[in-house]
Tab-separated table of C-alpha atoms and ligand atoms in Angstrom:
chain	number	residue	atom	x	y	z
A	1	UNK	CA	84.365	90.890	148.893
A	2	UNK	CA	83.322	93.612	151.141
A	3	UNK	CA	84.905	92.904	154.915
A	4	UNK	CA	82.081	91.603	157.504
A	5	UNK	CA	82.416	93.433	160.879
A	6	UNK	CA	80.596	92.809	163.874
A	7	UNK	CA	80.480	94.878	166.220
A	8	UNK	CA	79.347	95.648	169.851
A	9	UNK	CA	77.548	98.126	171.086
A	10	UNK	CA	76.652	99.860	174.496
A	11	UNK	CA	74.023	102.205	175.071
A	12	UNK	CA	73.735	103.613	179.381
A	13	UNK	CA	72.633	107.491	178.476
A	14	UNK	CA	69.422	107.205	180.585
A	15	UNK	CA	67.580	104.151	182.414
A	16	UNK	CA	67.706	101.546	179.450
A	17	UNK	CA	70.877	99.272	179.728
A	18	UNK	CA	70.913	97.952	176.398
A	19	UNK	CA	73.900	96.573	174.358
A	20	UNK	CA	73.530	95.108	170.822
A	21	UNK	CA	75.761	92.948	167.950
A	22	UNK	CA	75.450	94.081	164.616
A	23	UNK	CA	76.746	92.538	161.500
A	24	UNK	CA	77.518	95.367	158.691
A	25	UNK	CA	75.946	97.744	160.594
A	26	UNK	CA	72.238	97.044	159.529
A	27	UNK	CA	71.619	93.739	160.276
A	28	UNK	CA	70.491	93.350	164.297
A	29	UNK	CA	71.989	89.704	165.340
A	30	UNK	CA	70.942	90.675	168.675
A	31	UNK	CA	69.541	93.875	171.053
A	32	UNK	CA	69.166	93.072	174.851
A	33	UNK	CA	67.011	96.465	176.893
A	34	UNK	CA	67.291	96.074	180.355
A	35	UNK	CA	64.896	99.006	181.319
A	36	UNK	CA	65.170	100.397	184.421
A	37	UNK	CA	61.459	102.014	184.334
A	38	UNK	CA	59.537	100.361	186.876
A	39	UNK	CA	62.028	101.116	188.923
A	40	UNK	CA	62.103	104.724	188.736
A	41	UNK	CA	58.209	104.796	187.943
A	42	UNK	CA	57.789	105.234	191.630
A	43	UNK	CA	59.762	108.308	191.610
A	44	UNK	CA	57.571	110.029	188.984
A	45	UNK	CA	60.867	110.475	186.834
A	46	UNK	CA	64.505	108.820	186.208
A	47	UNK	CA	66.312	109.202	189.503
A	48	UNK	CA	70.114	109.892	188.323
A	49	UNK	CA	71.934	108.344	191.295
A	50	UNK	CA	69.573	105.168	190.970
A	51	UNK	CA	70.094	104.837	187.331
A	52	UNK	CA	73.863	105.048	187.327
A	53	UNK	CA	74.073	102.004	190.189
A	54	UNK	CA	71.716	100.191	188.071
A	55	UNK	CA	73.307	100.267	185.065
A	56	UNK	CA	76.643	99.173	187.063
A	57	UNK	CA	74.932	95.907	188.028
A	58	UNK	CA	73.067	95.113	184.834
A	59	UNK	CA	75.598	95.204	182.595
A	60	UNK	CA	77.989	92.362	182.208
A	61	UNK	CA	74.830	89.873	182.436
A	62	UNK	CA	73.441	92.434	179.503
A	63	UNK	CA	76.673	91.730	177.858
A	64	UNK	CA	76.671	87.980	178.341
A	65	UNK	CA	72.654	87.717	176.955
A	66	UNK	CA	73.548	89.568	173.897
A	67	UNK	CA	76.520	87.735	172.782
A	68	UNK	CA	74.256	84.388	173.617
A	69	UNK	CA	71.463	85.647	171.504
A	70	UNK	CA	73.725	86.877	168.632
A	71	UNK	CA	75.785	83.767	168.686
A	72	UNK	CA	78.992	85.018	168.872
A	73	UNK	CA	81.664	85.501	171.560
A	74	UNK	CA	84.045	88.247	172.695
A	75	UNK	CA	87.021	87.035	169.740
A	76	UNK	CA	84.525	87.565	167.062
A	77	UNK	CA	83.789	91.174	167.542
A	78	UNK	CA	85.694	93.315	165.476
A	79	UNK	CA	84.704	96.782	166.917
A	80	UNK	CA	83.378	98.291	170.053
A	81	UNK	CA	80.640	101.321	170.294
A	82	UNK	CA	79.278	103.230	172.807
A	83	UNK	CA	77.009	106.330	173.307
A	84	UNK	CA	78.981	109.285	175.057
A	85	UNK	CA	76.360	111.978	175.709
A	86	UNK	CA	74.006	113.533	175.568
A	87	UNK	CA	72.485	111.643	178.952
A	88	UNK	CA	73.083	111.567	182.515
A	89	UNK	CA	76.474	111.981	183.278
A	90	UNK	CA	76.670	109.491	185.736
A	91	UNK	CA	74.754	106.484	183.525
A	92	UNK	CA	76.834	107.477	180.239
A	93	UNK	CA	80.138	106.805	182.678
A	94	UNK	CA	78.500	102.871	182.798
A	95	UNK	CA	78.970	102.043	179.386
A	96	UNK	CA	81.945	104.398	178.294
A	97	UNK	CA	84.168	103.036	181.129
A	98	UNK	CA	82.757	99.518	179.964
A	99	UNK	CA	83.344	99.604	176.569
A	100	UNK	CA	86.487	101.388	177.007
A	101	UNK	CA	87.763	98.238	179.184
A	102	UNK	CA	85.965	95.792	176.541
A	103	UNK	CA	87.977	97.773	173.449
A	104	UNK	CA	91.367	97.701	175.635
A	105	UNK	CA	91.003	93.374	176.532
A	106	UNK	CA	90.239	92.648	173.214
A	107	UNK	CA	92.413	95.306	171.706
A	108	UNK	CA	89.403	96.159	169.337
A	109	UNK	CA	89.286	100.138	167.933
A	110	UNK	CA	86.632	101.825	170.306
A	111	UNK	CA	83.986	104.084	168.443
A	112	UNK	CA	82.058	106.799	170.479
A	113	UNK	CA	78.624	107.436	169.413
A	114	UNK	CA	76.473	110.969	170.327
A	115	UNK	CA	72.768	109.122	171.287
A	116	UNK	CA	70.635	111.814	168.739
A	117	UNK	CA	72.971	110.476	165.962
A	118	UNK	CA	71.664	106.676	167.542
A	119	UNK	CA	68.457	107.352	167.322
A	120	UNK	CA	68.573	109.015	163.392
A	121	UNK	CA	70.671	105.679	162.906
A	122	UNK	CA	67.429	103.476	164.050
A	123	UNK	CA	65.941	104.400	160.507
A	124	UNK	CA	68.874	102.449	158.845
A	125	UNK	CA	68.031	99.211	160.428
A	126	UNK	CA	64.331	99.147	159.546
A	127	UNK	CA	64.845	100.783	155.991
A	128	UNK	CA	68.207	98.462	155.149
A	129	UNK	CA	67.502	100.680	151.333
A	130	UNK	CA	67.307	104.578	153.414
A	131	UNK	CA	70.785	106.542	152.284
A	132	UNK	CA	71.532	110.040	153.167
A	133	UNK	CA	70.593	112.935	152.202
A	134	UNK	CA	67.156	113.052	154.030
A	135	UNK	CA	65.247	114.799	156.637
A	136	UNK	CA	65.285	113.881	160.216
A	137	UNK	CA	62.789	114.868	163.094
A	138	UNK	CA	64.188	113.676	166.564
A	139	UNK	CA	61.493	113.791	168.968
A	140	UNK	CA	62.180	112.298	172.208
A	141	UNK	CA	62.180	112.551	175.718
A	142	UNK	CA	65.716	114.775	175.770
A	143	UNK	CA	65.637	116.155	172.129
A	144	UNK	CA	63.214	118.144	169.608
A	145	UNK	CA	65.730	118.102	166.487
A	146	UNK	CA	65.058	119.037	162.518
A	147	UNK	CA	68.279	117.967	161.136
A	148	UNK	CA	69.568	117.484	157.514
A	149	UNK	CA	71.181	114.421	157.317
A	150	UNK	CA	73.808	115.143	154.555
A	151	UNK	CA	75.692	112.353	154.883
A	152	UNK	CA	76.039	109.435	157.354
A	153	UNK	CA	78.638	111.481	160.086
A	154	UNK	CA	77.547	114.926	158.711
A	155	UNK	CA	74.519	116.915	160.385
A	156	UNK	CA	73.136	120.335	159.968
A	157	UNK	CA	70.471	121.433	162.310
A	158	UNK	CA	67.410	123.428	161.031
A	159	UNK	CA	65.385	123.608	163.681
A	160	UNK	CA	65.592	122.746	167.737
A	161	UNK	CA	63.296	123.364	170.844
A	162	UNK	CA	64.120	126.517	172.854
A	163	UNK	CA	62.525	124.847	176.050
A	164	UNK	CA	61.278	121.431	176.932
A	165	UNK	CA	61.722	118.600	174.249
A	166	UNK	CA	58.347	117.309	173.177
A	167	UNK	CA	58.643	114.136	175.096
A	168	UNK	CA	59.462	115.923	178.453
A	169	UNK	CA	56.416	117.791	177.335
A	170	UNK	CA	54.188	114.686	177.017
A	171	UNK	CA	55.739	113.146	180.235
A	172	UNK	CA	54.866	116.298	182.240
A	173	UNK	CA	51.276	116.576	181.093
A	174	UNK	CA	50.852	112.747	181.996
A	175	UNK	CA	52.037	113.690	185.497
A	176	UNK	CA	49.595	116.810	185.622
A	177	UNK	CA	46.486	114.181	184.977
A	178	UNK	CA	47.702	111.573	187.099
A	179	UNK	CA	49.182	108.851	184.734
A	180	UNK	CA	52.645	106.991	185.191
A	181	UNK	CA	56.252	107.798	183.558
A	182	UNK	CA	56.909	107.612	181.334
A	183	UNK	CA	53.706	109.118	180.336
A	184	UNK	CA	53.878	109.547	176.548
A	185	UNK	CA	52.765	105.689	176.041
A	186	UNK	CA	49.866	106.422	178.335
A	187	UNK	CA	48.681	109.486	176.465
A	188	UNK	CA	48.911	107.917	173.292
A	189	UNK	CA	46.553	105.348	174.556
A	190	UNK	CA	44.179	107.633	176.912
A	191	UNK	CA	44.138	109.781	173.263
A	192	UNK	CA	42.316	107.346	170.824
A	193	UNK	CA	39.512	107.426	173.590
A	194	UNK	CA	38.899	111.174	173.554
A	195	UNK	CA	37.951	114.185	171.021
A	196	UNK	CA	40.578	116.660	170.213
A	197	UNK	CA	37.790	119.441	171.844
A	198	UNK	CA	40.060	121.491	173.777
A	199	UNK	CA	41.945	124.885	172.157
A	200	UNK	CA	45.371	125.001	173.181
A	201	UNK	CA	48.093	127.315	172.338
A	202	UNK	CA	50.357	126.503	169.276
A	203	UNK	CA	54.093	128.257	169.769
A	204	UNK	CA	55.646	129.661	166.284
A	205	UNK	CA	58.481	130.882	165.466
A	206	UNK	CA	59.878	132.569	162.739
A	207	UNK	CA	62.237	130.175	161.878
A	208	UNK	CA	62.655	126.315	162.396
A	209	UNK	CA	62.896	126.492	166.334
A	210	UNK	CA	60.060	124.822	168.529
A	211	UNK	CA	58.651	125.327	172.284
A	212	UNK	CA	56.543	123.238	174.166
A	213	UNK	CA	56.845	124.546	177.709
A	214	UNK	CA	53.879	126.967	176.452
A	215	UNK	CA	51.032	124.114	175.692
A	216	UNK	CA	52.584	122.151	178.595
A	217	UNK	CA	51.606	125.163	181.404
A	218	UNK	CA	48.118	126.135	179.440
A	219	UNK	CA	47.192	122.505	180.108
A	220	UNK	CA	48.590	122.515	184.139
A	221	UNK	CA	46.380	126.021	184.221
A	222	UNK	CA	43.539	124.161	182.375
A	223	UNK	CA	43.099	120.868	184.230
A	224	UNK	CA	43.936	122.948	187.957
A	225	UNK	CA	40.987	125.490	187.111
A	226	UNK	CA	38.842	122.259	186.258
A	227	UNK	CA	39.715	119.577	187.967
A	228	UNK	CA	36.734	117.531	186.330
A	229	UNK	CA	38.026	118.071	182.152
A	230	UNK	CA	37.651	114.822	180.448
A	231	UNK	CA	41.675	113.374	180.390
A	232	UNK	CA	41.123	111.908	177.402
A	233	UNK	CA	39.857	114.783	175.307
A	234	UNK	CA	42.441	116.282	177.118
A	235	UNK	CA	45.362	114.220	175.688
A	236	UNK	CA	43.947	114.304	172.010
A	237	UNK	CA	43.793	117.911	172.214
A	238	UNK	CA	47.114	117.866	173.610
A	239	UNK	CA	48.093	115.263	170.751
A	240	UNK	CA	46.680	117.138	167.697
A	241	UNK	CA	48.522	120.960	169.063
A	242	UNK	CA	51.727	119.803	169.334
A	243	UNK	CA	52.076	117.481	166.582
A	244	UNK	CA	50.669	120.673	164.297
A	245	UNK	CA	53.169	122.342	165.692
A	246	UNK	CA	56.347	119.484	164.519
A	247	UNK	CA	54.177	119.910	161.444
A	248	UNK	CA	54.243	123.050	160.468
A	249	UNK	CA	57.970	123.077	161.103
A	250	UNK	CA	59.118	120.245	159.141
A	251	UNK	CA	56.838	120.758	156.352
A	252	UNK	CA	58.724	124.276	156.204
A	253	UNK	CA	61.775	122.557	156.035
A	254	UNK	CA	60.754	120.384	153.456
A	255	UNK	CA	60.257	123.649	151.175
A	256	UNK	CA	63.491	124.898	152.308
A	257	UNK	CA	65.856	122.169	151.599
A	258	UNK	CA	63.854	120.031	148.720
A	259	UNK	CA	64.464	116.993	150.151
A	260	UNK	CA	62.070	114.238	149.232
A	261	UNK	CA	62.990	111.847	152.044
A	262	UNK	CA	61.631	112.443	155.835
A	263	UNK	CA	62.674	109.949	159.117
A	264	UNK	CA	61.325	110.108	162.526
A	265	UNK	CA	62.982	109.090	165.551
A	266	UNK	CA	63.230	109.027	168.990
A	267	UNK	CA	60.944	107.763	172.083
A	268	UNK	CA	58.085	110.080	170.770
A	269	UNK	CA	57.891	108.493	167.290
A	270	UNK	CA	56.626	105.703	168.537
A	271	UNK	CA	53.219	107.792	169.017
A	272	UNK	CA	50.524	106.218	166.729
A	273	UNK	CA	48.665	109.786	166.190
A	274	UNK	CA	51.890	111.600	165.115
A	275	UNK	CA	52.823	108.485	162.633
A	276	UNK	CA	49.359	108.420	161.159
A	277	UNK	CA	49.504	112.527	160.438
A	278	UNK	CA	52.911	112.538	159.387
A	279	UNK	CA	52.254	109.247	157.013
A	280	UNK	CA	50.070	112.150	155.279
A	281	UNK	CA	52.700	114.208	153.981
A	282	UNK	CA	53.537	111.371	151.685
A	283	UNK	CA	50.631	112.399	149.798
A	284	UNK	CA	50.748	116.114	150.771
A	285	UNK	CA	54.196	116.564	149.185
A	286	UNK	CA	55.192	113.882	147.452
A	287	UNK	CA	57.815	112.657	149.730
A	288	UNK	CA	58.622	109.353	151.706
A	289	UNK	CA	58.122	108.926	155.154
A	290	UNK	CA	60.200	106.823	157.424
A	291	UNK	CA	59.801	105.970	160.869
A	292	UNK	CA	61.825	103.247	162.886
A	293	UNK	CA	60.252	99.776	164.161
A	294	UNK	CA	58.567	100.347	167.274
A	295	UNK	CA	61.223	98.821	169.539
A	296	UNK	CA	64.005	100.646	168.047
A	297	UNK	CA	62.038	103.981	169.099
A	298	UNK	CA	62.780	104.775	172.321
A	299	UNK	CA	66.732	103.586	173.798
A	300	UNK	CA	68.267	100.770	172.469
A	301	UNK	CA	72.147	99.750	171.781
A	302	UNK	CA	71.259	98.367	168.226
A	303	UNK	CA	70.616	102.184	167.183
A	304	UNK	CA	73.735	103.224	168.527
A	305	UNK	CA	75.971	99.888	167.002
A	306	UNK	CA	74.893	101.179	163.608
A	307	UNK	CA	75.482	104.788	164.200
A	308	UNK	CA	79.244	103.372	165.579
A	309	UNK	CA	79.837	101.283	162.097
A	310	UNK	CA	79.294	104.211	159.848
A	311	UNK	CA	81.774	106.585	162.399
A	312	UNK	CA	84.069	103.684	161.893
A	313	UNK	CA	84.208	103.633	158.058
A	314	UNK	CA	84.538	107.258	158.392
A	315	UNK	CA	87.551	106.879	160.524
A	316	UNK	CA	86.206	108.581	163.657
A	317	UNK	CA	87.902	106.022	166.053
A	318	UNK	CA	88.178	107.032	170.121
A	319	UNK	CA	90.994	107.465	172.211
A	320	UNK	CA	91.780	105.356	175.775
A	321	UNK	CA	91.028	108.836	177.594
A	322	UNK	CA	86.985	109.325	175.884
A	323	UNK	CA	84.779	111.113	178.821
A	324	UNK	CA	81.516	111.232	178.909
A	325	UNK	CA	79.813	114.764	177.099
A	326	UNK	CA	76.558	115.403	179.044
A	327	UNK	CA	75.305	118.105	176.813
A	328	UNK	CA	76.805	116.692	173.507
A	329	UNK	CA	75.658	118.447	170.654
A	330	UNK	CA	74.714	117.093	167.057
A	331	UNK	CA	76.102	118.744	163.626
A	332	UNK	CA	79.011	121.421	165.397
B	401	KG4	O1	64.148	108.253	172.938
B	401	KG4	P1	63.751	108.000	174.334
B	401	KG4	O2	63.681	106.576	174.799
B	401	KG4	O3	64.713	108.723	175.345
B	401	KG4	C1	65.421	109.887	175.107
B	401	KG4	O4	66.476	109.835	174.411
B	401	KG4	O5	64.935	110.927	175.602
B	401	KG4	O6	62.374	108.741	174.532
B	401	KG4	C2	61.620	108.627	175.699
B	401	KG4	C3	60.405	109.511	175.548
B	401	KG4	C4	59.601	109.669	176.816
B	401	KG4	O7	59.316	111.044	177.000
B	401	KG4	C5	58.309	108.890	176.508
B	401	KG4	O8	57.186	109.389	177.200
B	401	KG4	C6	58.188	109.090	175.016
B	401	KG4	O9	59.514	108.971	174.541
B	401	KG4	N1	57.321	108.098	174.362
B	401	KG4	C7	56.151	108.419	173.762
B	401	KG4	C8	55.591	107.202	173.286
B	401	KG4	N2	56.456	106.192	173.607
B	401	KG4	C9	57.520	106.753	174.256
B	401	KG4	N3	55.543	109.601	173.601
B	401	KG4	C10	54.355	109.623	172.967
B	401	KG4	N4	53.739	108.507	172.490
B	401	KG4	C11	54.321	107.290	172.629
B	401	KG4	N5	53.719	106.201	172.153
B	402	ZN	ZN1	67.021	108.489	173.435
């Protein structure tokens, strides 16, 4: 019989303090968010100092909620996980020096976990039958990835933005209008309201790479020189340009690399327009498309617990001196 490990996983990269117990590595026995947004919401933007303090004070009783919830207590965990960059530097400190202390008391092995590899790993929990190889497009507030997922630890990235990730690009144009951060839910919302009427500029390359700081600036020109544009024909325009643009890209890489199976992920793929266009390729190409449950979108520890049991069967166990990597990368 296959040996049952639960794990225990920490996830402090940004302004969610979230920490999850998995059994197997699929199955989510419990996934406590402690989201720091409202506070920060006031700032226009995560506030660094503010979310590292936070995170400080929320997360033993984080701890505590998700062993309640999952049933379990600290002698029945078999392995610890955390995320160790890319994030703040400050915030990723949180839950690395936590889990570091958690693995060293319970003399546990300690797995580190890069957050983009978290986020891919959200598709595993919602599709318990998804296996690698497929195609993964991480769009999120940090990251604009096309990766080949070749196996579960092994990456190769096609594609990445040369600017602004699309979600930075979504919060910034919610800022330029006058909505909230994070401003991506709000635009999704404002969108279904509106006409995609407005031309804006789509950025090509001529290979895999994106850029969004181009559409992001023609719509600060746009809505300064007019004051009076309609915001929500302004966010579906906004919508339907950059999601041609994730598109065009992925179904390029679809040609190139013949895979058959496509994931989203990240805090953008929770957008309903860009899951009802990309749900199109199924017929398009003749593929399957993937995208995580909603809450398992944007931050969560239960994304980063599974990405920290398949490092573990792989081996990839951390030492007592892991540091925090602020600009981590994915695939070498
Ligand atoms: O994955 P995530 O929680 O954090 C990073 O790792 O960056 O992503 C957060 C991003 C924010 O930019 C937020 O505006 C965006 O995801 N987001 C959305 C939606 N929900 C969250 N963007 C567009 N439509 C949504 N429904
Ligand atoms: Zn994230």
């Amino acid at each position: 019989m296959k040996e049952e490990i639960i794990s225990l996983g920490i996830e402090t990269s940004c302004d969610e303090t979230s920490v999850a117990i998995l059994k197997n590595g699929r199955e989510v026995l419990s996934n406590i968010i402690d989201s720091q947004i409202k506070i920060h919401e006031k700032f226009g933007g995560v506030v660094p100092e503010i979310a590292s303090r936070n995170h400080v004070e929320a997360i033993s009783n984080v701890t505590n909620k998700a062993l309640e919830e999952a049933n379990v207590s600290f002698k029945d965990i078999n392995l610890i996980s955390c995320t160790y960059g890319p994030g703040l530097v400050g915030a990723l400190l949180v839950g690395v020096s936590y889990a570091k202390a958690l693995s060293f008391a319970l003399q546990k092995p300690l797995v580190a976990v890069n957050h983009i590899e978290g986020h891919i790993a959200a598709n595993y929990i919602t599709f318990k039958e998804l296996e690698p190889p497929f195609l993964c497009l991480v769009i999120s507030g940090g990251h604009t990835h096309l990766v080949h997922i070749k196996d579960y630890t092994e990456f190769e990235i096609l594609g990445k933005t040369r600017d602004d990730a699309i979600g930075e690009a979504y919060d910034k144009v919610a800022r330029i209008i006058g909505l909230e951060y994070p401003g991506g839910p709000k635009i999704d919302k404002l969108a279904k309201e509106g006409e995609a009427n407005i031309e804006l500029p789509e950025t090509h390359f001529d290979n895999l790479d994106f850029s969004f700081s181009g559409i992001k600036t023609a719509v600060l020109n746009l809505y300064h020189k007019n004051p009076k544009t309609n915001k929500a024909n302004l966010c579906a325009s906004f919508e339907k340009a950059s999601t041609n643009m994730l598109l065009r890209n992925t179904k390029l890489a679809i040609k190139q690399t013949g895979l058959k199976k496509l994931a989203l992920a990240g805090g953008v793929s929770a957008n309903s327009y860009i899951r009802q266009e990309f749900k199109k390729l199924e017929e398009e190409l003749g593929i399957k498309v993937y995208y995580p449950n909603l809450q398992l979108c944007t931050d969560n520890a239960a994304m980063i617990t599974s990405a920290g049991y398949y490092n573990y069967l792989k081996g990839n166990i951390a030492k007592m001196d892991l540091n925090a990597i602020p600009n981590l990368k994915i695939g070498g």
